[in-house]
Every structure is written in C-alpha cells, then in structure tokens.
PDB file of C-alpha atoms in Angstrom:
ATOM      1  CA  UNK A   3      18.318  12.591  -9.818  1.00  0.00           C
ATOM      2  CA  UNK A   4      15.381  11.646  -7.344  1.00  0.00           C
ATOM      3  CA  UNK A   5      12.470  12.971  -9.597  1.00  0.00           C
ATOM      4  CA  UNK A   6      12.927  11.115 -12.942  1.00  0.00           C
ATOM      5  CA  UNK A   7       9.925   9.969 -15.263  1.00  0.00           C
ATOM      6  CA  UNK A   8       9.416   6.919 -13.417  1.00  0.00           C
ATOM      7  CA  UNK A   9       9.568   8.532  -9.929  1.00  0.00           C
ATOM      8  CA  UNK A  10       7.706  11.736 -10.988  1.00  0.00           C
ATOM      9  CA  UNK A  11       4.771  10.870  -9.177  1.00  0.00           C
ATOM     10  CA  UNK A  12       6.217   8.974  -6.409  1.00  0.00           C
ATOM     11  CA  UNK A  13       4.963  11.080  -3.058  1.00  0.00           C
ATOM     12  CA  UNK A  14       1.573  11.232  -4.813  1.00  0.00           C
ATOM     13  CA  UNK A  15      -0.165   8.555  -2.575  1.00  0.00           C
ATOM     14  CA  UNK A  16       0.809  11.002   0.433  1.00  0.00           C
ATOM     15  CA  UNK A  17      -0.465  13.830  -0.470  1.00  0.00           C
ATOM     16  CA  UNK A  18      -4.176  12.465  -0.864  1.00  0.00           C
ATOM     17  CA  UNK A  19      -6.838  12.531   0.921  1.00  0.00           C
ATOM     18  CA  UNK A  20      -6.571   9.150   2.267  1.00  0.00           C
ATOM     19  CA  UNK A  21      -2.624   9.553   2.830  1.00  0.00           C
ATOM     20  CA  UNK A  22      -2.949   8.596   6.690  1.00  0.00           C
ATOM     21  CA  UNK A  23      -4.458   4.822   5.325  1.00  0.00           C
ATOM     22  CA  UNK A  24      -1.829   4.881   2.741  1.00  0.00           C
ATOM     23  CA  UNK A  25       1.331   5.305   5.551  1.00  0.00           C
ATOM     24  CA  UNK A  26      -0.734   2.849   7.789  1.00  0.00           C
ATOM     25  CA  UNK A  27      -0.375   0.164   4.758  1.00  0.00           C
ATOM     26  CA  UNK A  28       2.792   0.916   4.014  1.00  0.00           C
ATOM     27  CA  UNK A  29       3.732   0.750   7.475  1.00  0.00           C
ATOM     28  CA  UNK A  30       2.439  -2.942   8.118  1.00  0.00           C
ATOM     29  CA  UNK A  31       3.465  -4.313   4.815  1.00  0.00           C
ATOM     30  CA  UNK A  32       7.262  -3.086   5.713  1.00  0.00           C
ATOM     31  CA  UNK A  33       6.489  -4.415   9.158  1.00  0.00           C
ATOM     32  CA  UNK A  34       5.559  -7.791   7.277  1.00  0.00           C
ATOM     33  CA  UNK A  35       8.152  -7.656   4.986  1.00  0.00           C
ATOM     34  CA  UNK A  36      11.501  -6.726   6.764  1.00  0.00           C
ATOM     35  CA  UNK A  37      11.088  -6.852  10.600  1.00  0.00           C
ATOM     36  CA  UNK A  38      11.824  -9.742  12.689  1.00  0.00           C
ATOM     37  CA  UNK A  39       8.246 -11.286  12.348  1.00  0.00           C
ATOM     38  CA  UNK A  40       8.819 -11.673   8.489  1.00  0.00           C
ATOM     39  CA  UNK A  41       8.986 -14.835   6.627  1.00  0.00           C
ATOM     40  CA  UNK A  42      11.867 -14.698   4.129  1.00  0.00           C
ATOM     41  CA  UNK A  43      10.996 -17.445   2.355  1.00  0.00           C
ATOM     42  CA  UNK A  44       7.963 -16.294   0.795  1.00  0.00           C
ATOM     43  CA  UNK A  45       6.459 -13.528  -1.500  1.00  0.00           C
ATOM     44  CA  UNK A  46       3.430 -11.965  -1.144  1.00  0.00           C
ATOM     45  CA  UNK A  47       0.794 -12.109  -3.438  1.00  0.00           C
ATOM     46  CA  UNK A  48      -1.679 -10.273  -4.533  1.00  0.00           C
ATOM     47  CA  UNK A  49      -4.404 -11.509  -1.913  1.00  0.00           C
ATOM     48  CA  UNK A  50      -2.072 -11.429   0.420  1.00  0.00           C
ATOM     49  CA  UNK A  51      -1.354  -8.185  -0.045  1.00  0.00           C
ATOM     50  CA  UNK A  52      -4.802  -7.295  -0.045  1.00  0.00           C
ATOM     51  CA  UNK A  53      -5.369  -8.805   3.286  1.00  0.00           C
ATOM     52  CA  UNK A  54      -2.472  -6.935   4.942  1.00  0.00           C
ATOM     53  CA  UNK A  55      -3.865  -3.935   3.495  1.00  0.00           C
ATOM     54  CA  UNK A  56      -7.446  -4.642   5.176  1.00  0.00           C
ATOM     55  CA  UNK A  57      -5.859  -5.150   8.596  1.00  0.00           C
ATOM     56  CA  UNK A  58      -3.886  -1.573   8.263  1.00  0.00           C
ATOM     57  CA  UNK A  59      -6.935   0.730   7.019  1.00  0.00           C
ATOM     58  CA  UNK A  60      -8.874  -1.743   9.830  1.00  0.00           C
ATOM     59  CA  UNK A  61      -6.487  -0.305  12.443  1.00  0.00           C
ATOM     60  CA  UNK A  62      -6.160   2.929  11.278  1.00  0.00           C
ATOM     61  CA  UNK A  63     -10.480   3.531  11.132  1.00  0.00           C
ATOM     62  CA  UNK A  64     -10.545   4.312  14.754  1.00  0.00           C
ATOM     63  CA  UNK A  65      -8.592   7.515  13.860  1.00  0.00           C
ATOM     64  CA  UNK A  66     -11.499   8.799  11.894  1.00  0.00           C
ATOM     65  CA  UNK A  67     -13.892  11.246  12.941  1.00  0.00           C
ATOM     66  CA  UNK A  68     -16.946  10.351  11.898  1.00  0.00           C
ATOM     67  CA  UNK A  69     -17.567  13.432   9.601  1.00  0.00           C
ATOM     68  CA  UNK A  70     -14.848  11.666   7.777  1.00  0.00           C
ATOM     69  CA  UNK A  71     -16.205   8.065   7.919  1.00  0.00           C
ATOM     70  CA  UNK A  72     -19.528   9.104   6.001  1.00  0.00           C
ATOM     71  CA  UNK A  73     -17.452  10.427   3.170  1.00  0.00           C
ATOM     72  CA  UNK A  74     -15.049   7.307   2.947  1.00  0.00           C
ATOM     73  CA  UNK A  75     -18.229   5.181   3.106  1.00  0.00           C
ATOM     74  CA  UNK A  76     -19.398   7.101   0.094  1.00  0.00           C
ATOM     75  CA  UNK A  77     -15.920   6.520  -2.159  1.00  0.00           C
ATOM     76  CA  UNK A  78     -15.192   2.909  -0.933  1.00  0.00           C
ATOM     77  CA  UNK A  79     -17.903  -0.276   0.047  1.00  0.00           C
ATOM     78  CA  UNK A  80     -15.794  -1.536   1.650  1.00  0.00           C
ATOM     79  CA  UNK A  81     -12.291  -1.793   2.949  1.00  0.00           C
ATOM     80  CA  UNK A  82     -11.277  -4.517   0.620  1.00  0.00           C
ATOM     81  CA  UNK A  83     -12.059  -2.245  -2.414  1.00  0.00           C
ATOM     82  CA  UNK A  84     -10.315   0.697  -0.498  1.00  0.00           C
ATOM     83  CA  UNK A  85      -7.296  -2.015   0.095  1.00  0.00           C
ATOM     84  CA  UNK A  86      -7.092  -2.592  -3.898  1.00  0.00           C
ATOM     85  CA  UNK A  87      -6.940   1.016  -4.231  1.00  0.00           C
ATOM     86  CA  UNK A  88      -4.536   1.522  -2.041  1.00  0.00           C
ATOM     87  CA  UNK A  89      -2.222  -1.150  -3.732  1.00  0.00           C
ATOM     88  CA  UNK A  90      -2.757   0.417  -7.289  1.00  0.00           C
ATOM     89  CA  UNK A  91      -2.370   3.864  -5.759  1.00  0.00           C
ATOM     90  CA  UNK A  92       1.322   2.428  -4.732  1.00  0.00           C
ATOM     91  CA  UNK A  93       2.320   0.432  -7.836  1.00  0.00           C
ATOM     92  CA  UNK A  94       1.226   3.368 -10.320  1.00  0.00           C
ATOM     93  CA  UNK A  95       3.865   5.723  -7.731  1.00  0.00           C
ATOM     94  CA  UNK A  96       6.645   3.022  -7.594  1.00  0.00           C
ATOM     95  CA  UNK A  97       6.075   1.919  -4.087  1.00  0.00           C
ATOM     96  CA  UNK A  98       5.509  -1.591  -4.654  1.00  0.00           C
ATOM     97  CA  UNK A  99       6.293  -3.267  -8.102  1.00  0.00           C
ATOM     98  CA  UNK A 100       4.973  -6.257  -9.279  1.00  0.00           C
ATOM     99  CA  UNK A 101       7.426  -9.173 -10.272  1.00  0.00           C
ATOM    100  CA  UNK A 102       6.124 -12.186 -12.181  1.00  0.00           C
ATOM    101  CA  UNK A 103       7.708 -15.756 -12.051  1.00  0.00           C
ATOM    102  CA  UNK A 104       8.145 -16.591 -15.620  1.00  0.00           C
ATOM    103  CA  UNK A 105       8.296 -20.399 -14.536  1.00  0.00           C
ATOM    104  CA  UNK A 106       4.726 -20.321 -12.654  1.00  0.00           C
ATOM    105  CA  UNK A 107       3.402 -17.099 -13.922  1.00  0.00           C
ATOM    106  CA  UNK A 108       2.822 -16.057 -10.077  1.00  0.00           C
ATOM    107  CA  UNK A 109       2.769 -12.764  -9.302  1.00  0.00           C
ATOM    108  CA  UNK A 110       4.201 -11.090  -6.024  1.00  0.00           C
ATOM    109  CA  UNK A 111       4.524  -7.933  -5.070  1.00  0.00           C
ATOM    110  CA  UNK A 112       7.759  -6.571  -3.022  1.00  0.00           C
ATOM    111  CA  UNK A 113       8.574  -3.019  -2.101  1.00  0.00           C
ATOM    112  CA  UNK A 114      10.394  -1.517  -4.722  1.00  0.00           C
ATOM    113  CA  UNK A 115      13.793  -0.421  -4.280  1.00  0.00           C
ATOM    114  CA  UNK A 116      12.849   3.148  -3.807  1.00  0.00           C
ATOM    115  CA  UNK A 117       9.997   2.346  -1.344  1.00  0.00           C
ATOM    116  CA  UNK A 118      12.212   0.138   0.958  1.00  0.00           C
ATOM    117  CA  UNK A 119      14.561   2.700   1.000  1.00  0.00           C
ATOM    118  CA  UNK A 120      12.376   5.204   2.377  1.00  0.00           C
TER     119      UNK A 120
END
C-alpha cells in the first residue's frame, strides 16, 4: 500500500501554505539531480542543497502578491531559513532522505525512492 507509517504524511509539504515554494524546490533539485545538466558523479550536500533551494523560492518570489510577501517576511528572515525549512519539511515527508558515508561521515541528501518516482 501507498499510505504506510512511513509515507503517512508524505503529500503534507503540498498541502501548506507555502506548497507553491515547496514544488518550485522540488522541481529544481530533480532538475539538478536527473536531467541532462546533472553531474552524476557527485552528491549533494547539505549546503548544497540549501543553495539550490535559495535559487527555487528566489525564482518563485516574483509569483507573490505582495499581500503575501508581508506575511512570508513575518514567518521566514530570510530565504535561507525558509530553504532549511523547506528541506526538513521534505525529509520529515520522505521526499528527500539523508544517507551518511560511514567512511567520511558526509552526509548527502538524494531524492528518496518515492520522491523520484513522483
């Protein structure tokens, strides 16, 4: 079944208030990850991650009315701390999992299998 324990909550990120940001950073990361402009021989890390985030909810800003804009202001200073939410928003939902080298202790962070899927 789709909707087991560990993908209870998986559309959760989707249905918030930010959801558009959310699809915009999932959007570039599987842009970054799988399309022909992707480097298959490296993992993203965290601050990599981070940064692609930034660039997505960057883009995807000039979609806001400004109504909107005073209240994101409010929740997030800036989009760095919205980009961090935004990546623990999709690892707590099974989007993204986080994988740690046991020989470096380096962390990256692919889609999971359910997130590449869809």
């Amino acid at each position: 079944m789709f909707f087991t324990d560990e993908r209870l909550n998986f559309f959760k990120p989707l249905t918030s208030k930010y959801r558009e940001q959310v699809v915009q950073c999932l959007s570039l990361l599987y842009e970054r990850q799988y399309s022909s402009n992707a480097d298959y021989g490296t993992s993203l890390n965290r601050d990599q991650l981070i940064e692609i985030f930034e660039e997505a909810l960057a883009r995807s800003s000039n979609h806001i009315f400004e109504d909107e804009e005073d209240i994101q202001e409010q929740r997030f200073k800036s989009l760095r701390e919205q980009a961090g939410w935004a990546l623990n928003q999709l690892l707590d939902a099974g989007w993204v999992e986080k994988q740690v080298d046991t020989a470096t202790l380096h962390s990256t962070f692919p889609f999971s299998r359910m997130g590449r899927i869809f």
